[in-house]
């Protein structure tokens, strides 16, 4: 006999997803309860900020412009040849 997905997640003590998870591709919808297929405890995943496996939310990248000395860059490039 094969256990249903709901039983599968519930038996492994998976916690339902939280509001912040809405929209994530890793959500599995089992009846009226939604679980995360990757984490047992989605709330804990968001506790310290963004969930790093969220497919719908990405951390903002702060691009820092690095000043490059053209002379050194040219030397580095010629060394690689
Ligand atoms: S991967 Fe992260 S954001 Fe997505 S459902 Fe799981 S805990 Fe939520």
mmCIF file of C-alpha atoms and ligand atoms in Angstrom:
data_model
loop_
_atom_site.group_PDB
_atom_site.id
_atom_site.type_symbol
_atom_site.label_atom_id
_atom_site.label_comp_id
_atom_site.label_asym_id
_atom_site.label_seq_id
_atom_site.Cartn_x
_atom_site.Cartn_y
_atom_site.Cartn_z
ATOM 1 C CA UNK A 1 0.000 0.000 0.000
ATOM 2 C CA UNK A 2 1.321 3.383 -0.933
ATOM 3 C CA UNK A 3 0.925 6.284 1.454
ATOM 4 C CA UNK A 4 -0.603 9.432 0.037
ATOM 5 C CA UNK A 5 1.605 12.486 -0.354
ATOM 6 C CA UNK A 6 -0.198 14.173 2.531
ATOM 7 C CA UNK A 7 0.571 11.312 4.844
ATOM 8 C CA UNK A 8 4.102 11.310 3.542
ATOM 9 C CA UNK A 9 4.733 14.947 4.457
ATOM 10 C CA UNK A 10 2.739 14.885 7.663
ATOM 11 C CA UNK A 11 4.481 11.719 8.848
ATOM 12 C CA UNK A 12 7.858 13.317 8.397
ATOM 13 C CA UNK A 13 6.655 16.185 10.563
ATOM 14 C CA UNK A 14 6.792 18.722 7.759
ATOM 15 C CA UNK A 15 5.428 22.097 8.755
ATOM 16 C CA UNK A 16 3.050 23.948 6.441
ATOM 17 C CA UNK A 17 4.524 26.831 4.455
ATOM 18 C CA UNK A 18 4.230 30.419 5.618
ATOM 19 C CA UNK A 19 2.926 33.507 3.776
ATOM 20 C CA UNK A 20 6.361 34.438 2.491
ATOM 21 C CA UNK A 21 6.594 31.132 0.644
ATOM 22 C CA UNK A 22 3.588 31.920 -1.556
ATOM 23 C CA UNK A 23 4.667 31.844 -5.164
ATOM 24 C CA UNK A 24 7.599 29.525 -4.643
ATOM 25 C CA UNK A 25 7.922 26.610 -7.066
ATOM 26 C CA UNK A 26 8.922 24.246 -4.277
ATOM 27 C CA UNK A 27 5.508 24.236 -2.697
ATOM 28 C CA UNK A 28 3.575 20.997 -2.856
ATOM 29 C CA UNK A 29 -0.138 21.354 -2.431
ATOM 30 C CA UNK A 30 -1.602 18.444 -0.520
ATOM 31 C CA UNK A 31 -5.287 18.858 -0.083
ATOM 32 C CA UNK A 32 -5.807 21.988 1.934
ATOM 33 C CA UNK A 33 -2.286 22.072 3.322
ATOM 34 C CA UNK A 34 0.780 23.309 1.471
ATOM 35 C CA UNK A 35 4.203 21.970 2.271
ATOM 36 C CA UNK A 36 7.672 22.837 1.134
ATOM 37 C CA UNK A 37 9.291 20.010 -0.752
ATOM 38 C CA UNK A 38 12.744 21.148 0.365
ATOM 39 C CA UNK A 39 12.409 22.174 3.986
ATOM 40 C CA UNK A 40 10.607 20.682 6.917
ATOM 41 C CA UNK A 41 10.240 23.999 8.629
ATOM 42 C CA UNK A 42 9.761 26.875 6.171
ATOM 43 C CA UNK A 43 9.242 29.407 8.927
ATOM 44 C CA UNK A 44 12.704 28.729 10.309
ATOM 45 C CA UNK A 45 14.107 29.157 6.814
ATOM 46 C CA UNK A 46 12.787 32.707 6.646
ATOM 47 C CA UNK A 47 13.752 33.531 10.188
ATOM 48 C CA UNK A 48 17.132 34.936 9.281
ATOM 49 C CA UNK A 49 16.022 36.695 6.107
ATOM 50 C CA UNK A 50 15.277 35.320 2.681
ATOM 51 C CA UNK A 51 14.956 31.610 2.160
ATOM 52 C CA UNK A 52 17.935 30.730 -0.004
ATOM 53 C CA UNK A 53 15.945 28.175 -1.965
ATOM 54 C CA UNK A 54 13.022 30.433 -2.748
ATOM 55 C CA UNK A 55 12.343 30.492 -6.469
ATOM 56 C CA UNK A 56 10.156 33.597 -6.310
ATOM 57 C CA UNK A 57 12.365 35.875 -4.215
ATOM 58 C CA UNK A 58 15.968 36.761 -4.769
ATOM 59 C CA UNK A 59 18.202 38.881 -2.596
ATOM 60 C CA UNK A 60 18.964 42.268 -4.063
ATOM 61 C CA UNK A 61 22.391 42.384 -5.493
ATOM 62 C CA UNK A 62 24.403 45.362 -4.527
ATOM 63 C CA UNK A 63 26.761 45.814 -7.366
ATOM 64 C CA UNK A 64 29.798 47.734 -6.360
ATOM 65 C CA UNK A 65 31.758 49.386 -9.054
ATOM 66 C CA UNK A 66 35.374 48.492 -8.738
ATOM 67 C CA UNK A 67 37.834 50.987 -10.004
ATOM 68 C CA UNK A 68 40.303 49.282 -12.221
ATOM 69 C CA UNK A 69 43.662 50.730 -12.879
ATOM 70 C CA UNK A 70 43.919 50.490 -16.707
ATOM 71 C CA UNK A 71 47.668 50.028 -16.599
ATOM 72 C CA UNK A 72 47.512 47.091 -14.167
ATOM 73 C CA UNK A 73 44.588 45.575 -16.027
ATOM 74 C CA UNK A 74 46.525 45.638 -19.258
ATOM 75 C CA UNK A 75 49.535 44.017 -17.572
ATOM 76 C CA UNK A 76 47.311 41.288 -16.122
ATOM 77 C CA UNK A 77 45.756 40.658 -19.516
ATOM 78 C CA UNK A 78 49.114 40.360 -21.226
ATOM 79 C CA UNK A 79 50.387 37.968 -18.548
ATOM 80 C CA UNK A 80 47.501 35.596 -19.264
ATOM 81 C CA UNK A 81 48.470 35.175 -22.911
HETATM 82 S S1 LIG B 1 11.966 26.721 -0.682
HETATM 83 FE FE1 LIG B 1 11.853 28.340 0.876
HETATM 84 S S2 LIG B 1 10.381 29.808 0.019
HETATM 85 FE FE2 LIG B 1 10.132 27.919 -1.113
HETATM 86 S S3 LIG B 1 8.468 26.878 -0.075
HETATM 87 FE FE3 LIG B 1 10.392 26.138 0.784
HETATM 88 S S4 LIG B 1 10.791 27.391 2.570
HETATM 89 FE FE4 LIG B 1 9.245 28.413 1.331
#
